[in-house]
Protein backbone atom coordinates (compact mmCIF):
# COMPACT_ATOMS: atom_id res chain seq x y z
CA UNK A 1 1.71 -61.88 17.90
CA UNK A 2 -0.34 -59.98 19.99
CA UNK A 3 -3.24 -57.74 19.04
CA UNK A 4 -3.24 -53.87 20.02
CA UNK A 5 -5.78 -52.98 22.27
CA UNK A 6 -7.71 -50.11 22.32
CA UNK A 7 -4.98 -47.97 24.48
CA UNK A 8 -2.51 -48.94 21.34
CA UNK A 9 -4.87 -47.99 18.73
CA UNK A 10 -6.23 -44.62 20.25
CA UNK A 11 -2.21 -43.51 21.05
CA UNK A 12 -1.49 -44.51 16.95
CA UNK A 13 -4.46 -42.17 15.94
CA UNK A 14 -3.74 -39.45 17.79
CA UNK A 15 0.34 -39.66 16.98
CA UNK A 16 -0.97 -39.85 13.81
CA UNK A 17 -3.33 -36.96 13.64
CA UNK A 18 -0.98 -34.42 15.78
CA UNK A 19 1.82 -35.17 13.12
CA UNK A 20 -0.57 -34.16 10.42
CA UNK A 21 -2.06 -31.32 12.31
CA UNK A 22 1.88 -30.38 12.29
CA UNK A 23 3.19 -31.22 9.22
CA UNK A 24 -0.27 -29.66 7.44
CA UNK A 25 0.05 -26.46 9.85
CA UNK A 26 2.99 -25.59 8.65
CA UNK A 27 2.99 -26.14 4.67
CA UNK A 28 -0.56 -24.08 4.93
CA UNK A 29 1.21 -21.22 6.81
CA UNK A 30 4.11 -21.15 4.58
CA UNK A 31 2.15 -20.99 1.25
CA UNK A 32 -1.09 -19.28 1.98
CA UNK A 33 -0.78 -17.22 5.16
CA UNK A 34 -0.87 -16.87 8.82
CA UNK A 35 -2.97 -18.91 10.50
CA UNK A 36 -2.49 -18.08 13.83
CA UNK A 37 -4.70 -15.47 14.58
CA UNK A 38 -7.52 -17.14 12.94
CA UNK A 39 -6.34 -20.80 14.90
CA UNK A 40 -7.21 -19.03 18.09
CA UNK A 41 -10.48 -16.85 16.84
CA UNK A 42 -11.92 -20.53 15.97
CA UNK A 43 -10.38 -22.39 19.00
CA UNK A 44 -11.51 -20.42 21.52
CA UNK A 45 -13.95 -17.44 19.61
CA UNK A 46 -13.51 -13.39 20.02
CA UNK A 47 -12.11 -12.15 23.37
CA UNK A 48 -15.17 -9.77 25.38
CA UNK A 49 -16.08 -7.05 24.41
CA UNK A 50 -15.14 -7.94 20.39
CA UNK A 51 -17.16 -10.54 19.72
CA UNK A 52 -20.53 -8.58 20.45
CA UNK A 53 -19.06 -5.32 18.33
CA UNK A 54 -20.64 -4.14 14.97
CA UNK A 55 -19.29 -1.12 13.79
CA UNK A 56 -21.59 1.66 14.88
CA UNK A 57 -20.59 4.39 12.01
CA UNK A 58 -21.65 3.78 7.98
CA UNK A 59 -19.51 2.66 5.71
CA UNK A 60 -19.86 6.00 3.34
CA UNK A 61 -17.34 7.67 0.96
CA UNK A 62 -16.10 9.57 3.64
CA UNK A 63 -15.41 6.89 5.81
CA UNK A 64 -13.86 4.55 3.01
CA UNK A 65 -11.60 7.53 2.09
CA UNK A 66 -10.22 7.84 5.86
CA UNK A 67 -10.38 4.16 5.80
CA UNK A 68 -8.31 3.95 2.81
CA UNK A 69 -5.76 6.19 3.77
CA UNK A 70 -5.31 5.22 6.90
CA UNK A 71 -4.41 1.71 5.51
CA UNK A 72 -2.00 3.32 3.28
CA UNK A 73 -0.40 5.10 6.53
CA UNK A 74 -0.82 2.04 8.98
CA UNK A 75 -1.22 -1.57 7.56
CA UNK A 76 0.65 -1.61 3.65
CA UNK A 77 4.16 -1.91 4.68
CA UNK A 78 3.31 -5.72 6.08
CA UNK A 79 -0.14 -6.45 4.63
CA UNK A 80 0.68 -5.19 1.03
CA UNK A 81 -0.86 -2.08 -0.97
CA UNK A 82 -3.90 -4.33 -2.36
CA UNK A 83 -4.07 -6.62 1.07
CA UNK A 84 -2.44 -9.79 -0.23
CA UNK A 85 0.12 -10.64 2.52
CA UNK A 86 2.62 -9.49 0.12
CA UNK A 87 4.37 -6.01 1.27
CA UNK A 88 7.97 -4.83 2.05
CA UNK A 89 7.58 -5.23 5.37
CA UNK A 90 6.02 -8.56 5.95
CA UNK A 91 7.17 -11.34 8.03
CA UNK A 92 7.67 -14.99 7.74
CA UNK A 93 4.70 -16.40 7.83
CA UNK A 94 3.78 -13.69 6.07
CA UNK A 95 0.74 -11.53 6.95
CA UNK A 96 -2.47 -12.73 5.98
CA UNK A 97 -4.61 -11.97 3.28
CA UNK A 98 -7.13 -9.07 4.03
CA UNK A 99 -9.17 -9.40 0.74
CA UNK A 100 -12.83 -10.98 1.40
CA UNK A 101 -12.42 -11.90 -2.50
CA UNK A 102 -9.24 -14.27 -1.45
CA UNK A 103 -11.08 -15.53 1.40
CA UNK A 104 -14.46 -16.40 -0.09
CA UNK A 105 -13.61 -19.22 -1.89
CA UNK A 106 -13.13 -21.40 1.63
CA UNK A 107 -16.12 -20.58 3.09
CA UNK A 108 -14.09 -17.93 5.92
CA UNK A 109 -15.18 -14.67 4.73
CA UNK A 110 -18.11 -14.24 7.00
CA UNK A 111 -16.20 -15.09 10.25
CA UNK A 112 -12.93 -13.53 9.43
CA UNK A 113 -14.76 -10.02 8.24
CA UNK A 114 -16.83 -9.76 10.74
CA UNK A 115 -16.68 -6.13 12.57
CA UNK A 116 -15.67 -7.60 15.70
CA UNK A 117 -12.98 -9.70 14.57
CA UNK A 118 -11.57 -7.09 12.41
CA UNK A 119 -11.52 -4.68 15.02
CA UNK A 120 -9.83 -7.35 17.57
CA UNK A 121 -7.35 -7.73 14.85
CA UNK A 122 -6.37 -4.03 14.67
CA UNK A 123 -7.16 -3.15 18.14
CA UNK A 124 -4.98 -5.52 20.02
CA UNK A 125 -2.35 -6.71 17.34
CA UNK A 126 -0.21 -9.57 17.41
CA UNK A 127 0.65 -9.93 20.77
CA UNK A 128 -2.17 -12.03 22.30
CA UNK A 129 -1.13 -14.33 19.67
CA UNK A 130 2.92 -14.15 19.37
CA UNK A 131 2.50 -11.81 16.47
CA UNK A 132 4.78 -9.06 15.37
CA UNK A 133 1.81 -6.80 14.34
CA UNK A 134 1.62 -3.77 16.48
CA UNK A 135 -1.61 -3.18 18.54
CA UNK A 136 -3.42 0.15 17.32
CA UNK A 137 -6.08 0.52 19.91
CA UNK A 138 -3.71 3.71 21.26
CA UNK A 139 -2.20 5.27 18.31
CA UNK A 140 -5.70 5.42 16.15
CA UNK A 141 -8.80 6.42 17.58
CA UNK A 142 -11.59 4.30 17.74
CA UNK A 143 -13.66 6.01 14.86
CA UNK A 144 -10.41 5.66 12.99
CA UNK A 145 -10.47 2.06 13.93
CA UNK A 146 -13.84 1.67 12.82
CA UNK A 147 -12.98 3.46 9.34
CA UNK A 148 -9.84 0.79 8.69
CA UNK A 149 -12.54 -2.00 9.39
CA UNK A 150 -15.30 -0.32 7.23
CA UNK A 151 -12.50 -0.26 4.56
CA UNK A 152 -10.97 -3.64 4.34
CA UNK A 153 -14.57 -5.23 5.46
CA UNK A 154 -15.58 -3.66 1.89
CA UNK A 155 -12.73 -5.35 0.14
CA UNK A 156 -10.60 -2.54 -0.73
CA UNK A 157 -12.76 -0.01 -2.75
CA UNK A 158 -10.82 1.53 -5.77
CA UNK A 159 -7.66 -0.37 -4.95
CA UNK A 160 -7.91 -3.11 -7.26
């Protein structure tokens, strides 16, 4: 019997790791959330000019109000009235969670609520990334924009 060499032995491992990559991928996506946005933040990091952006307006009651409505008006139907994923309108894989409090407990909350990425996320929708959530960089202004991130980045004030 012949021994593999290392040709044999590197093609097993990485069979073996691309069928868990799969197999992982999608029981993840199916019972925690959609992955696929933050899959390609971490693969290849924020498109220019997001990944430099802080949100140049404060985060007052004002702007949390605005913010707050204009997630009512915009982002509940799929996203969910508290942020969970879990509203009328969301798809399969269902929308992920936009609550820093369900995020924090792996470690992704600073990457995933960072201005920048937020802003991507609202700004250009799902279509870099094959998903169904519309792009609102034309239908909201971009202090508007900046209110929805101030909002959700300060994990839903008064919508516990």
């Amino acid at each position: 019997m012949r021994r593999a060499g290392n040709r044999e032995r590197i093609f097993a491992v990485v069979a073996a790791m691309a069928a868990l990559a799969l197999t992982s991928g999608a029981f993840a996506g199916s019972l925690r959330d959609n992955p696929l946005r933050h899959d390609t933040f971490a693969a290849s990091g924020l498109p220019t000019p997001y990944s430099a952006m802080a949100n140049p307006y404060s985060a007052g009651p004002q702007a949390l109000a605005e913010g707050a409505q204009l997630y009512i008006d915009y982002c509940a139907t799929c996203h969910g009235p508290s942020g969970r994923g879990d509203g009328e309108g969301s798809t399969d894989p269902r929308p992920p969670s936009l609550r820093r409090s369900d995020r924090a407990a792996d470690g992704s909350d600073d990457v995933y609520f960072s201005d920048g990425f937020l802003m991507w996320a609202i700004s250009e929708g799902g279509e870099p990334i094959g998903s169904p959530m519309p792009p609102y960089k034309l239908a909201l202004s971009e202090t508007e924009r900046w209110n929805l991130v101030a909002f959700i980045a300060a994990d839903f004030p008064r919508s516990r």
